[in-house]
GROMACS .gro file of C-alpha atoms in nm:
model
  327
    1MET     CA    1  -9.570  -3.271  -8.144
    2GLY     CA    2  -9.610  -3.016  -7.872
    3GLN     CA    3  -9.369  -2.960  -7.580
    4ARG     CA    4  -9.658  -3.054  -7.329
    5TYR     CA    5  -9.541  -3.438  -7.351
    6VAL     CA    6  -9.376  -3.507  -7.027
    7VAL     CA    7  -9.197  -3.796  -7.177
    8GLY     CA    8  -9.013  -3.570  -7.415
    9VAL     CA    9  -9.085  -3.503  -7.781
   10ALA     CA   10  -8.772  -3.652  -7.927
   11ARG     CA   11  -8.824  -3.989  -7.750
   12LEU     CA   12  -9.198  -4.012  -7.850
   13GLU     CA   13  -9.125  -3.915  -8.204
   14GLU     CA   14  -8.854  -4.193  -8.216
   15ILE     CA   15  -9.098  -4.462  -8.076
   16VAL     CA   16  -9.361  -4.351  -8.340
   17ARG     CA   17  -9.082  -4.381  -8.632
   18ARG     CA   18  -9.008  -4.719  -8.513
   19LEU     CA   19  -9.368  -4.839  -8.513
   20GLU     CA   20  -9.480  -4.667  -8.853
   21PRO     CA   21  -9.328  -4.954  -9.085
   22SER     CA   22  -9.536  -5.213  -8.924
   23LEU     CA   23  -9.848  -5.024  -8.801
   24GLY     CA   24  -9.877  -4.755  -9.052
   25ARG     CA   25  -9.824  -4.377  -9.079
   26LEU     CA   26  -9.911  -4.148  -8.787
   27THR     CA   27 -10.216  -3.923  -8.835
   28GLY     CA   28 -10.296  -3.633  -8.612
   29GLU     CA   29 -10.088  -3.576  -8.286
   30PRO     CA   30 -10.047  -3.817  -7.990
   31VAL     CA   31 -10.273  -3.749  -7.706
   32ALA     CA   32 -10.149  -3.788  -7.354
   33LEU     CA   33 -10.351  -4.002  -7.131
   34SER     CA   34 -10.386  -3.934  -6.765
   35GLY     CA   35 -10.399  -4.175  -6.470
   36GLY     CA   36 -10.067  -4.370  -6.470
   37ILE     CA   37  -9.816  -4.299  -6.202
   38THR     CA   38  -9.535  -4.527  -6.335
   39ASN     CA   39  -9.543  -4.480  -6.715
   40HIS     CA   40  -9.640  -4.228  -6.972
   41ASN     CA   41  -9.932  -4.319  -7.193
   42PHE     CA   42 -10.033  -4.190  -7.519
   43ARG     CA   43 -10.337  -4.254  -7.768
   44VAL     CA   44 -10.216  -4.250  -8.127
   45THR     CA   45 -10.350  -4.325  -8.477
   46LEU     CA   46 -10.129  -4.525  -8.686
   47GLY     CA   47 -10.235  -4.664  -9.036
   48GLY     CA   48 -10.590  -4.554  -8.957
   49GLU     CA   49 -10.602  -4.772  -8.625
   50GLU     CA   50 -10.602  -4.648  -8.279
   51TYR     CA   51 -10.332  -4.765  -8.035
   52VAL     CA   52 -10.212  -4.682  -7.682
   53ILE     CA   53  -9.845  -4.651  -7.659
   54ARG     CA   54  -9.711  -4.694  -7.303
   55VAL     CA   55  -9.359  -4.546  -7.265
   56HIS     CA   56  -9.192  -4.716  -6.972
   57GLY     CA   57  -9.090  -4.488  -6.688
   58THR     CA   58  -8.733  -4.444  -6.584
   59GLY     CA   59  -8.586  -4.701  -6.344
   60THR     CA   60  -8.893  -4.926  -6.341
   61GLU     CA   61  -8.670  -5.235  -6.318
   62LEU     CA   62  -8.601  -5.121  -5.960
   63LEU     CA   63  -8.964  -5.176  -5.892
   64GLY     CA   64  -8.938  -5.535  -5.973
   65ILE     CA   65  -9.101  -5.491  -6.327
   66ASP     CA   66  -9.015  -5.766  -6.583
   67ARG     CA   67  -9.102  -5.634  -6.918
   68GLN     CA   68  -9.098  -5.972  -7.089
   69SER     CA   69  -9.337  -6.111  -6.823
   70GLU     CA   70  -9.565  -5.799  -6.894
   71ARG     CA   71  -9.575  -5.872  -7.247
   72GLN     CA   72  -9.648  -6.245  -7.221
   73ALA     CA   73  -9.914  -6.170  -6.956
   74SER     CA   74 -10.070  -5.906  -7.170
   75GLU     CA   75 -10.081  -6.145  -7.480
   76ALA     CA   76 -10.218  -6.435  -7.274
   77ALA     CA   77 -10.484  -6.204  -7.118
   78ALA     CA   78 -10.578  -6.067  -7.454
   79GLN     CA   79 -10.623  -6.420  -7.593
   80LEU     CA   80 -10.873  -6.485  -7.312
   81GLY     CA   81 -11.058  -6.177  -7.417
   82ILE     CA   82 -10.979  -5.988  -7.088
   83ALA     CA   83 -10.724  -5.743  -7.196
   84PRO     CA   84 -10.659  -5.524  -7.516
   85ALA     CA   85 -10.468  -5.685  -7.793
   86VAL     CA   86 -10.082  -5.636  -7.797
   87ALA     CA   87  -9.966  -5.477  -8.111
   88ALA     CA   88  -9.598  -5.430  -8.052
   89ALA     CA   89  -9.347  -5.451  -7.770
   90TYR     CA   90  -8.996  -5.300  -7.732
   91GLU     CA   91  -8.754  -5.243  -7.449
   92ASP     CA   92  -8.894  -4.900  -7.384
   93CYS     CA   93  -9.276  -4.934  -7.468
   94LEU     CA   94  -9.567  -5.153  -7.504
   95VAL     CA   95  -9.819  -5.092  -7.769
   96THR     CA   96 -10.187  -5.215  -7.749
   97ARG     CA   97 -10.500  -5.174  -7.934
   98PHE     CA   98 -10.710  -4.878  -7.810
   99ALA     CA   99 -11.031  -4.988  -7.656
  100ALA     CA  100 -11.310  -4.724  -7.647
  101CYS     CA  101 -11.399  -4.755  -7.268
  102GLU     CA  102 -11.493  -4.579  -6.952
  103PRO     CA  103 -11.282  -4.602  -6.628
  104LEU     CA  104 -11.429  -4.748  -6.328
  105GLY     CA  105 -11.412  -4.626  -5.977
  106PRO     CA  106 -11.365  -4.841  -5.666
  107GLY     CA  107 -11.740  -4.819  -5.596
  108ASP     CA  108 -11.830  -4.926  -5.947
  109VAL     CA  109 -11.621  -5.251  -5.908
  110VAL     CA  110 -11.791  -5.327  -5.582
  111ALA     CA  111 -12.139  -5.267  -5.688
  112ASP     CA  112 -12.149  -5.421  -6.036
  113HIS     CA  113 -11.834  -5.619  -6.131
  114ALA     CA  114 -11.694  -5.829  -5.843
  115GLU     CA  115 -11.820  -6.142  -5.983
  116GLU     CA  116 -11.710  -6.078  -6.350
  117LEU     CA  117 -11.367  -5.986  -6.231
  118ALA     CA  118 -11.343  -6.295  -6.015
  119ARG     CA  119 -11.427  -6.515  -6.315
  120ALA     CA  120 -11.182  -6.334  -6.533
  121LEU     CA  121 -10.906  -6.388  -6.288
  122ARG     CA  122 -10.985  -6.741  -6.243
  123ARG     CA  123 -10.957  -6.783  -6.615
  124PHE     CA  124 -10.616  -6.623  -6.618
  125HIS     CA  125 -10.487  -6.810  -6.308
  126ASP     CA  126 -10.609  -7.140  -6.469
  127SER     CA  127 -10.445  -7.054  -6.817
  128HIS     CA  128 -10.124  -7.234  -6.917
  129ALA     CA  129  -9.929  -6.906  -6.932
  130GLN     CA  130  -9.581  -6.959  -6.771
  131LEU     CA  131  -9.433  -6.617  -6.703
  132PRO     CA  132  -9.052  -6.581  -6.660
  133THR     CA  133  -9.059  -6.410  -6.307
  134ARG     CA  134  -9.201  -6.486  -5.974
  135PHE     CA  135  -9.413  -6.235  -5.762
  136TRP     CA  136  -9.398  -6.285  -5.391
  137VAL     CA  137  -9.438  -5.982  -5.160
  138PRO     CA  138  -9.204  -6.074  -4.871
  139ASN     CA  139  -8.920  -6.100  -5.127
  140LEU     CA  140  -9.025  -5.782  -5.306
  141LEU     CA  141  -9.008  -5.588  -4.966
  142ASP     CA  142  -8.650  -5.697  -4.927
  143HIS     CA  143  -8.578  -5.595  -5.278
  144TYR     CA  144  -8.733  -5.255  -5.232
  145ALA     CA  145  -8.551  -5.212  -4.903
  146ASP     CA  146  -8.213  -5.293  -5.063
  147THR     CA  147  -8.283  -5.038  -5.345
  148VAL     CA  148  -8.363  -4.755  -5.102
  149ARG     CA  149  -8.057  -4.840  -4.877
  150ARG     CA  150  -7.835  -4.846  -5.181
  151ARG     CA  151  -7.931  -4.477  -5.233
  152GLY     CA  152  -7.831  -4.386  -4.867
  153VAL     CA  153  -8.178  -4.318  -4.772
  154ARG     CA  154  -8.321  -4.440  -4.436
  155LEU     CA  155  -8.623  -4.657  -4.452
  156PRO     CA  156  -8.933  -4.515  -4.263
  157SER     CA  157  -8.987  -4.685  -3.921
  158ALA     CA  158  -9.331  -4.846  -4.056
  159TYR     CA  159  -9.128  -5.041  -4.310
  160ALA     CA  160  -9.023  -5.280  -4.019
  161GLU     CA  161  -9.379  -5.366  -3.947
  162ALA     CA  162  -9.459  -5.433  -4.314
  163ILE     CA  163  -9.156  -5.687  -4.318
  164ALA     CA  164  -9.286  -5.848  -3.998
  165VAL     CA  165  -9.651  -5.873  -4.111
  166ALA     CA  166  -9.559  -6.010  -4.438
  167GLY     CA  167  -9.330  -6.266  -4.265
  168LEU     CA  168  -9.596  -6.390  -4.048
  169ILE     CA  169  -9.838  -6.434  -4.343
  170ALA     CA  170  -9.579  -6.624  -4.541
  171MET     CA  171  -9.519  -6.870  -4.256
  172ALA     CA  172  -9.892  -6.910  -4.210
  173LEU     CA  173  -9.992  -6.991  -4.568
  174PRO     CA  174  -9.967  -7.345  -4.696
  175LEU     CA  175  -9.740  -7.427  -4.980
  176TYR     CA  176  -9.919  -7.347  -5.324
  177GLU     CA  177  -9.863  -7.384  -5.699
  178PRO     CA  178  -9.761  -7.047  -5.837
  179ARG     CA  179  -9.998  -6.932  -6.105
  180PRO     CA  180  -9.988  -6.643  -6.351
  181CYS     CA  181 -10.126  -6.333  -6.165
  182HIS     CA  182 -10.191  -5.975  -6.240
  183ASN     CA  183 -10.073  -5.839  -5.893
  184ASP     CA  184 -10.172  -5.469  -5.947
  185LEU     CA  185 -10.560  -5.457  -5.944
  186LEU     CA  186 -10.628  -5.080  -5.873
  187ALA     CA  187 -10.950  -4.952  -5.998
  188GLY     CA  188 -10.762  -4.757  -6.258
  189ASN     CA  189 -10.649  -5.080  -6.413
  190VAL     CA  190 -11.004  -5.213  -6.490
  191ILE     CA  191 -11.198  -5.063  -6.764
  192ARG     CA  192 -11.542  -5.106  -6.913
  193ALA     CA  193 -11.552  -5.147  -7.298
  194LEU     CA  194 -11.830  -4.941  -7.447
  195GLY     CA  195 -12.076  -5.120  -7.667
  196GLY     CA  196 -12.136  -5.407  -7.448
  197GLY     CA  197 -11.782  -5.538  -7.476
  198GLY     CA  198 -11.756  -5.623  -7.109
  199LEU     CA  199 -11.464  -5.547  -6.856
  200LEU     CA  200 -11.090  -5.549  -6.962
  201ILE     CA  201 -10.791  -5.555  -6.735
  202VAL     CA  202 -10.489  -5.334  -6.831
  203ASP     CA  203 -10.143  -5.259  -6.698
  204TRP     CA  204  -9.990  -5.618  -6.665
  205GLU     CA  205  -9.641  -5.490  -6.576
  206TYR     CA  206  -9.624  -5.645  -6.238
  207ALA     CA  207  -9.753  -5.986  -6.364
  208GLY     CA  208  -9.561  -6.289  -6.258
  209MET     CA  209  -9.599  -6.643  -6.114
  210GLY     CA  210  -9.760  -6.595  -5.778
  211HIS     CA  211 -10.032  -6.674  -5.524
  212PRO     CA  212 -10.363  -6.635  -5.701
  213CYS     CA  213 -10.545  -6.536  -5.388
  214PHE     CA  214 -10.306  -6.222  -5.385
  215ASP     CA  215 -10.496  -6.095  -5.685
  216LEU     CA  216 -10.819  -6.133  -5.481
  217GLY     CA  217 -10.690  -5.957  -5.179
  218ASN     CA  218 -10.526  -5.683  -5.398
  219LEU     CA  219 -10.857  -5.632  -5.579
  220SER     CA  220 -11.059  -5.628  -5.268
  221VAL     CA  221 -10.856  -5.382  -5.064
  222ASN     CA  222 -10.774  -5.140  -5.344
  223ASN     CA  223 -11.147  -5.121  -5.437
  224ASP     CA  224 -11.282  -5.093  -5.091
  225PHE     CA  225 -11.466  -5.408  -5.090
  226ASP     CA  226 -11.674  -5.476  -4.772
  227GLN     CA  227 -11.747  -5.817  -4.619
  228ALA     CA  228 -12.046  -5.875  -4.842
  229ALA     CA  229 -11.842  -5.792  -5.156
  230ASP     CA  230 -11.561  -6.033  -5.043
  231GLU     CA  231 -11.822  -6.312  -5.004
  232ARG     CA  232 -11.943  -6.240  -5.357
  233LEU     CA  233 -11.585  -6.232  -5.487
  234LEU     CA  234 -11.490  -6.563  -5.316
  235ARG     CA  235 -11.813  -6.737  -5.420
  236ALA     CA  236 -11.776  -6.646  -5.785
  237TYR     CA  237 -11.399  -6.726  -5.789
  238HIS     CA  238 -11.435  -7.077  -5.634
  239GLN     CA  239 -11.790  -7.144  -5.771
  240GLN     CA  240 -11.905  -7.256  -5.415
  241PRO     CA  241 -11.965  -7.092  -5.080
  242PRO     CA  242 -11.640  -6.975  -4.919
  243SER     CA  243 -11.482  -7.161  -4.644
  244ASP     CA  244 -11.345  -6.989  -4.323
  245ALA     CA  245 -11.009  -7.072  -4.449
  246ARG     CA  246 -11.058  -6.892  -4.777
  247ARG     CA  247 -11.209  -6.589  -4.599
  248ALA     CA  248 -10.901  -6.579  -4.376
  249THR     CA  249 -10.663  -6.606  -4.673
  250LEU     CA  250 -10.833  -6.326  -4.836
  251ALA     CA  251 -10.819  -6.100  -4.525
  252LEU     CA  252 -10.437  -6.168  -4.501
  253MET     CA  253 -10.380  -6.101  -4.874
  254ARG     CA  254 -10.545  -5.761  -4.823
  255LEU     CA  255 -10.280  -5.692  -4.553
  256LEU     CA  256 -10.007  -5.829  -4.788
  257SER     CA  257 -10.122  -5.598  -5.059
  258ASP     CA  258 -10.095  -5.285  -4.830
  259ALA     CA  259  -9.746  -5.393  -4.730
  260ARG     CA  260  -9.639  -5.401  -5.089
  261GLU     CA  261  -9.830  -5.072  -5.195
  262ALA     CA  262  -9.660  -4.892  -4.903
  263ALA     CA  263  -9.312  -5.031  -4.974
  264TRP     CA  264  -9.371  -4.956  -5.345
  265GLY     CA  265  -9.448  -4.593  -5.250
  266VAL     CA  266  -9.118  -4.569  -5.052
  267VAL     CA  267  -8.921  -4.678  -5.373
  268GLN     CA  268  -9.098  -4.445  -5.605
  269ALA     CA  269  -9.047  -4.156  -5.384
  270GLU     CA  270  -8.668  -4.201  -5.451
  271ILE     CA  271  -8.667  -4.307  -5.823
  272SER     CA  272  -8.976  -4.161  -5.999
  273GLU     CA  273  -8.970  -3.840  -6.221
  274LEU     CA  274  -9.346  -3.815  -6.222
  275ASP     CA  275  -9.524  -3.522  -6.029
  276PHE     CA  276  -9.698  -3.737  -5.771
  277ASP     CA  277  -9.689  -3.755  -5.390
  278PHE     CA  278  -9.546  -4.092  -5.334
  279ASP     CA  279  -9.453  -4.029  -4.978
  280ARG     CA  280  -9.818  -3.970  -4.897
  281TYR     CA  281  -9.915  -4.288  -5.094
  282ALA     CA  282  -9.673  -4.489  -4.881
  283ARG     CA  283  -9.795  -4.334  -4.552
  284VAL     CA  284 -10.156  -4.410  -4.637
  285HIS     CA  285 -10.086  -4.772  -4.697
  286PHE     CA  286  -9.861  -4.803  -4.393
  287GLU     CA  287 -10.137  -4.662  -4.179
  288ARG     CA  288 -10.393  -4.905  -4.328
  289LEU     CA  289 -10.160  -5.197  -4.290
  290HIS     CA  290 -10.095  -5.099  -3.933
  291ALA     CA  291 -10.479  -5.078  -3.861
  292GLY     CA  292 -10.519  -5.421  -4.015
  293ALA     CA  293 -10.233  -5.585  -3.823
  294GLU     CA  294 -10.399  -5.457  -3.499
  295GLU     CA  295 -10.726  -5.643  -3.576
  296PRO     CA  296 -10.793  -5.888  -3.303
  297GLN     CA  297 -10.886  -6.151  -3.557
  298LEU     CA  298 -10.536  -6.157  -3.710
  299ARG     CA  299 -10.427  -6.460  -3.511
  300GLU     CA  300 -10.754  -6.635  -3.614
  301TRP     CA  301 -10.681  -6.540  -3.977
  302LEU     CA  302 -10.335  -6.691  -3.955
  303ALA     CA  303 -10.457  -7.013  -3.801
  304ALA     CA  304 -10.747  -7.056  -4.036
  305ALA     CA  305 -10.541  -6.991  -4.351
  306GLY     CA  306 -10.279  -7.243  -4.238
  307SER     CA  307 -10.535  -7.501  -4.201
  308ASP     CA  308 -10.668  -7.461  -4.574
  309ARG     CA  309 -10.632  -7.781  -4.757
  310SER     CA  310 -10.817  -7.663  -5.071
  311ALA     CA  311 -10.528  -7.481  -5.208
  312PRO     CA  312 -10.369  -7.596  -5.537
  313PRO     CA  313 -10.100  -7.850  -5.469
  314ALA     CA  314  -9.744  -7.729  -5.443
  315GLY     CA  315  -9.476  -7.838  -5.693
  316ALA     CA  316  -9.720  -7.936  -5.979
  317ASN     CA  317  -9.538  -7.699  -6.201
  318GLY     CA  318  -9.193  -7.746  -6.087
  319HIS     CA  319  -9.201  -7.477  -5.807
  320GLU     CA  320  -9.161  -7.626  -5.448
  321GLU     CA  321  -9.054  -7.331  -5.268
  322HIS     CA  322  -9.305  -7.086  -5.103
  323ASP     CA  323  -9.122  -6.785  -5.200
  324GLY     CA  324  -8.891  -6.712  -5.500
  325PRO     CA  325  -8.721  -6.432  -5.677
  326ALA     CA  326  -8.903  -6.088  -5.635
  327ALA     CA  327  -9.109  -5.977  -5.938
   0.00000   0.00000   0.00000
């Protein structure tokens, strides 16, 4: 194996040796896959079958990632046919079947796949998967802030606005029943299988029991949905024309997603070993959050979302609190 592997030759070789008794001998060399900004991904051939080994990045538990939740969510999604099958899972890596595919950009998601993704997410949200962790952005922001402060680093001034906006949204939303959610629907985490296999959702490491509409807002803002695309998304997800309350909740979840992404970038700038400009990533999302929070409709969205009586009932699965431990 060449020295080009960022993750380290010895570490990757040890993982492959661990997999060979169950998946078969390695043929050829692992091929590094691009695109990830948390983990290191490799395409390998074991026992004549192709797999993707995702080697977990250093310190990812500080990002609120629960690897048990990731594995369970990945397995549940694979059973629904919306994610690659899981072949193996260890403390330091997750191995899935390789799916011949092409990546999608934000424009592709908007133009062709909003409805398909809405239906896929609804199936996952309505599944009986019970993930062992909760995902709630206000709590996650507190967790991230503590992580940065413990390292003796001052939080950027925009962080206070992110906490304030997230708090307003949390107070406005009705109580809800936590559902299994993906929580990281960047365009790079949606792939189109070749040969008519449809869409697959990958990278379930932030999965947890959360607010199902966060997935919709996260998908919308990260893929540049406009108002028409949001209408299509909501209509397909709920199988009926969207109400003003649902439109408002989606708008608020777009803001909540930017608060999370910005805070995530702040933490990654301190802990990640990857060559990526996390400071700029955080700054872009802080700026977009600020612009959204300045929208004159914000108060209307908060009031309309708070009046939504169509949300799933709280406490149906034993969770009666609006928030919970960070992911």
